[in-house]
Coordinates of C-alpha atoms in Angstrom, one line a residue:
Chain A
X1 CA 0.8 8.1 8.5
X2 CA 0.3 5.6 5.9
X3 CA 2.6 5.4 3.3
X4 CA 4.3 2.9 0.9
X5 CA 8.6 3.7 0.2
X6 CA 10.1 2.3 -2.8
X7 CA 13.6 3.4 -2.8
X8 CA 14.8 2.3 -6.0
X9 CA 13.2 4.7 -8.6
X10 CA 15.2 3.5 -11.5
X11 CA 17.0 -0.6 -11.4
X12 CA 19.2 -1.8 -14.8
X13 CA 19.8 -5.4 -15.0
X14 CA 21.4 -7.7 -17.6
X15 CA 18.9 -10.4 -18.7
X16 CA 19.4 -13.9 -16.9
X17 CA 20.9 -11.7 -13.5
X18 CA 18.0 -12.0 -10.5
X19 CA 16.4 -8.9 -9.4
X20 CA 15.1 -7.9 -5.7
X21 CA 13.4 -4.6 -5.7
X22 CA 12.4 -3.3 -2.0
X23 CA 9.4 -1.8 -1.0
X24 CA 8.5 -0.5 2.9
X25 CA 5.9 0.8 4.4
X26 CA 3.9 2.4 7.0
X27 CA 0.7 1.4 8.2
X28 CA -1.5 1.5 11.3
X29 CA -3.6 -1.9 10.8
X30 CA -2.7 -5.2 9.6
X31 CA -1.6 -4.9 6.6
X32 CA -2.5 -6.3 3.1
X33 CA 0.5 -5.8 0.6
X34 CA 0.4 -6.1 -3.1
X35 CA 2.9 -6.0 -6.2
X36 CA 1.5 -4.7 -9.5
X37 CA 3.7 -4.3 -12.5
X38 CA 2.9 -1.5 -16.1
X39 CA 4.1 -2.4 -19.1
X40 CA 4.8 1.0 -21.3
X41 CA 1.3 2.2 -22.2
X42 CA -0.3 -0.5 -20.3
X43 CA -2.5 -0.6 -17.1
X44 CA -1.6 -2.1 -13.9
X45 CA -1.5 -5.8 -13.5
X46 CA -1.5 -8.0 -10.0
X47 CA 1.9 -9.3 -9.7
X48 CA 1.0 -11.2 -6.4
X49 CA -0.6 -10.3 -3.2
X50 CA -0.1 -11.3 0.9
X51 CA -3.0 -11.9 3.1
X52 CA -1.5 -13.7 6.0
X53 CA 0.4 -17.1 6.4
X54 CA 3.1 -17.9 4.4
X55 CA 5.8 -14.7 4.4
X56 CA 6.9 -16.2 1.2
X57 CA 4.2 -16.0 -1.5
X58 CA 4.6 -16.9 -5.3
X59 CA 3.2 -14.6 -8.4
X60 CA 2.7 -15.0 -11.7
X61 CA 5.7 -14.4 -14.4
X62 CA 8.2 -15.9 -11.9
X63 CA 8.2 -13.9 -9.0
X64 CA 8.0 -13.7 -5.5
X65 CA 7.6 -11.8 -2.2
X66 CA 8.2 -12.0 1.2
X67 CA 6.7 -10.2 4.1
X68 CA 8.9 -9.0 7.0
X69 CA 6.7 -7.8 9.2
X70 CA 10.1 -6.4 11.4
X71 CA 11.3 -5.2 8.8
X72 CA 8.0 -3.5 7.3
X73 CA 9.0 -4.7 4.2
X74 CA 7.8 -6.5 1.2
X75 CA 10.6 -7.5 -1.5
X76 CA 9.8 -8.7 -4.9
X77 CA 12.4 -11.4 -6.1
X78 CA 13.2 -13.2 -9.4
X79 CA 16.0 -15.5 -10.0
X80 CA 16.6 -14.9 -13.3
X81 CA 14.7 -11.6 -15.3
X82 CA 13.6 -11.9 -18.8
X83 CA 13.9 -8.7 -21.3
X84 CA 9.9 -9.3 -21.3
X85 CA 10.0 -8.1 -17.1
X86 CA 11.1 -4.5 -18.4
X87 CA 8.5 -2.2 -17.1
X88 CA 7.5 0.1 -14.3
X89 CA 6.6 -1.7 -10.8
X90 CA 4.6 -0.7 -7.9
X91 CA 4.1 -1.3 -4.7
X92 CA 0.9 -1.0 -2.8
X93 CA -0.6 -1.5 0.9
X94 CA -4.4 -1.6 1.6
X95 CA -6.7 -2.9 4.0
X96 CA -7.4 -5.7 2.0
X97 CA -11.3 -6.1 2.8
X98 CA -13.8 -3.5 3.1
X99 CA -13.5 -0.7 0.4
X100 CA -9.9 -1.5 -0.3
X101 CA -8.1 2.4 -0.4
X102 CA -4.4 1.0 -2.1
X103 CA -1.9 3.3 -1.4
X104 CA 0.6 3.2 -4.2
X105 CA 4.9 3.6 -3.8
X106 CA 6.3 5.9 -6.4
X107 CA 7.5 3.0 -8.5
X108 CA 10.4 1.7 -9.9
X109 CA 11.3 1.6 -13.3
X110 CA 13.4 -2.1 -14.7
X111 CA 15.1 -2.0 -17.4
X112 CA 16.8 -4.9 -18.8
X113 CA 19.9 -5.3 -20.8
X114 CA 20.5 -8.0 -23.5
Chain B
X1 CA -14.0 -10.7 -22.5
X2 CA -12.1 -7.3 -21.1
X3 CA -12.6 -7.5 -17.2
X4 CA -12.2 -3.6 -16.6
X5 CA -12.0 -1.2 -20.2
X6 CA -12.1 2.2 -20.1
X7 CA -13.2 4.7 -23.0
X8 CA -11.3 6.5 -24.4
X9 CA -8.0 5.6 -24.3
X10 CA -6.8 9.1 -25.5
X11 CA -8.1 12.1 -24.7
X12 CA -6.7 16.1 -26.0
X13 CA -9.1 19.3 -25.2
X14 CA -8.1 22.4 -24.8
X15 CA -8.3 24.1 -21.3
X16 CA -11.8 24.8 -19.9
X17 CA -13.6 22.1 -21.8
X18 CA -15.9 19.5 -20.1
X19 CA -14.7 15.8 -20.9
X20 CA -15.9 12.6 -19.1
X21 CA -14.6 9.5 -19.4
X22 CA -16.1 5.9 -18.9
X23 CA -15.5 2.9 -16.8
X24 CA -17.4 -0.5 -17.0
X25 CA -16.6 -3.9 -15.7
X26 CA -17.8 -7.3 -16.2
X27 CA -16.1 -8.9 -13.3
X28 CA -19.3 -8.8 -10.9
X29 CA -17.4 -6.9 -8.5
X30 CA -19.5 -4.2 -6.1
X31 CA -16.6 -1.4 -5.6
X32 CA -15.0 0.5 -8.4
X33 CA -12.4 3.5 -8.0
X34 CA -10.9 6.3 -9.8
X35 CA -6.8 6.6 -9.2
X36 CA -4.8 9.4 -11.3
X37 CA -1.6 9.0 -12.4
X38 CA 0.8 12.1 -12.6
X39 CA 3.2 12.6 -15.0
X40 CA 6.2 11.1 -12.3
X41 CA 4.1 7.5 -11.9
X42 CA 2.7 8.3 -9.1
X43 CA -1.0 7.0 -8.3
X44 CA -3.3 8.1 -5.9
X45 CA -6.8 7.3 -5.6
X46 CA -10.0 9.9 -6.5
X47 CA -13.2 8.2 -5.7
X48 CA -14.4 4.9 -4.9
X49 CA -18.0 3.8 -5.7
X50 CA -19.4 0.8 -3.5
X51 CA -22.9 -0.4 -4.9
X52 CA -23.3 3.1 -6.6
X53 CA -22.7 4.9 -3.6
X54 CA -19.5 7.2 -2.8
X55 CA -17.4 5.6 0.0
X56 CA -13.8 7.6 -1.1
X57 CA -13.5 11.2 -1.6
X58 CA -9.8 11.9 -1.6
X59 CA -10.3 16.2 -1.5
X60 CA -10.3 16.0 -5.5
X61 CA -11.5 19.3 -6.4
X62 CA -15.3 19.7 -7.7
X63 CA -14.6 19.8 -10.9
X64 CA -14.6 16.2 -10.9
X65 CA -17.4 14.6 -10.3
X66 CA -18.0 10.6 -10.9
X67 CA -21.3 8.6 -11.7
X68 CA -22.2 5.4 -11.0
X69 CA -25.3 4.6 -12.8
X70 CA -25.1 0.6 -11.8
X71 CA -22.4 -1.5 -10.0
X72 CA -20.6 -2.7 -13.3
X73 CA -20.3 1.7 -14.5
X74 CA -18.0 4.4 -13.0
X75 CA -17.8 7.3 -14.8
X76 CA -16.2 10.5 -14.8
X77 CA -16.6 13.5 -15.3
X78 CA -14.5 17.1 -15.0
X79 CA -15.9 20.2 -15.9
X80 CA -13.5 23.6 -16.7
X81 CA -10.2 21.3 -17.6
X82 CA -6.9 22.8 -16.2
X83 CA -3.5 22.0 -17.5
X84 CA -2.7 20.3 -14.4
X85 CA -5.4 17.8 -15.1
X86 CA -3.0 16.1 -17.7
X87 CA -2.5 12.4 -16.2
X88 CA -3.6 8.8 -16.9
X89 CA -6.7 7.9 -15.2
X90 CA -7.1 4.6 -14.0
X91 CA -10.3 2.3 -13.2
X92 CA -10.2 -0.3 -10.8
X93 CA -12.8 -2.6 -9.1
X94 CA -13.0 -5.2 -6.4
X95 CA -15.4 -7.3 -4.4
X96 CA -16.0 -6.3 -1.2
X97 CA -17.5 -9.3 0.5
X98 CA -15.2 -12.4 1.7
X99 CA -11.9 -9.7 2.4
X100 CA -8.5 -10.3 0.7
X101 CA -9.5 -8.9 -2.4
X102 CA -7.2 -7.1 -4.8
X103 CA -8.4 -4.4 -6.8
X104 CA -8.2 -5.0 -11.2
X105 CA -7.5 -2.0 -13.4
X106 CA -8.3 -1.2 -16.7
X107 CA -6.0 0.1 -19.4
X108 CA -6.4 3.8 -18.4
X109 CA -7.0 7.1 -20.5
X110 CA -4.3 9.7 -20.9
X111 CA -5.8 13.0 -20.8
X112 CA -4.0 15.8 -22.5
X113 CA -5.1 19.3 -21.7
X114 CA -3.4 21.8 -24.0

């Protein structure tokens, strides 16, 4: 079955501290992973995305990913979180081309202390 | 210069009122989608449009039923609203062509069904 775990539903870090939130997943074909982040209120944004190549791929905002395919995981990293990064983040696995069905993880909320 | 809006961004009827709700895109993309969002995050996709055809039909119930009157226009429609219906609705779009594409969402509409 295909299905996307992230299981971290709720992360508190103080502002300047680095933040790795974990995502797995379970999928049949190759496949395409994505991080999107929601601001309160706000629709979904594309955080960064893997293909293929590089296991280590760089977003916008500051953040990265890295693909472990033995693993079946796809962590989001930032060295050092801003109060601005607080917000809801999901993770998603698709087939990348075609008509590209995402299936979304629950999401994990990040809020950020002063 | 909005690449995916939605109208309207709110939305309160009562129960067993028809409401629809619009989607339109200006990113020249072929593929457009309908996700829900329940009231724990979660997303999970309703329909997905590919040059005003249905590709995706995720076993949403009949009430709901999305038009695509042109590639850049996804709209949809629910008939006899249920309390259960309460959720954010999200547009997305992509290209198709090429592969590796990522999907861009609009704001979203939160529907309130009282």
């Amino acid at each position: 079955a295909q299905s996307v775990t992230q299981p971290d539903i709720h992360i508190t870090v103080s502002e300047g501290a680095s933040l790795e939130l974990r995502c797995n997943y379970s999928y049949g074909a190759t496949p395409y992973l994505f991080w999107y982040v929601q601001s309160p209120g706000q629709g979904l944004q594309l955080l960064l995305k893997y293909f293929s190549g590089d296991t280590l791929v760089q977003g916008i905002k500051g953040f990265e990913a890295e693909f472990k395919r033995s693993q079946s995981s796809f962590n989001l990293r930032k060295p050092s979180v801003h109060w601005s990064d607080a917000a809801e983040y999901f993770c998603a696995v698709g087939p990348g081309g075609g008509y590209n069905k995402l299936i979304f993880g629950a999401g994990t909320r990040l809020a950020v202390h002063p | 210069d909005t690449a995916v809006s939605q109208t309207p961004k709110y939305l309160v009827t009562q129960m067993g009122n028809d409401k629809s709700i619009k989607c339109e895109q200006n990113l020249g993309h072929d593929t457009m989608y309908w996700y829900k969002q329940d009231s724990k995050k979660f997303l999970k996709i309703m329909f997905s449009y590919n040059n005003k055809e249905l590709i995706i039909n995720e076993t949403v119930p009949n009430r709901f039923s999305p038009k695509s009157p042109d590639k850049a226009h996804l709209n949809l429609h629910i008939n006899s609203l249920e309390l259960g219906d309460s959720a954010v609705y999200f547009c997305a779009s992509s290209r198709t062509s090429g592969g590796r594409n990522e999907q861009f969402f609009g704001p979203g509409t939160r529907l309130t069904v009282l």
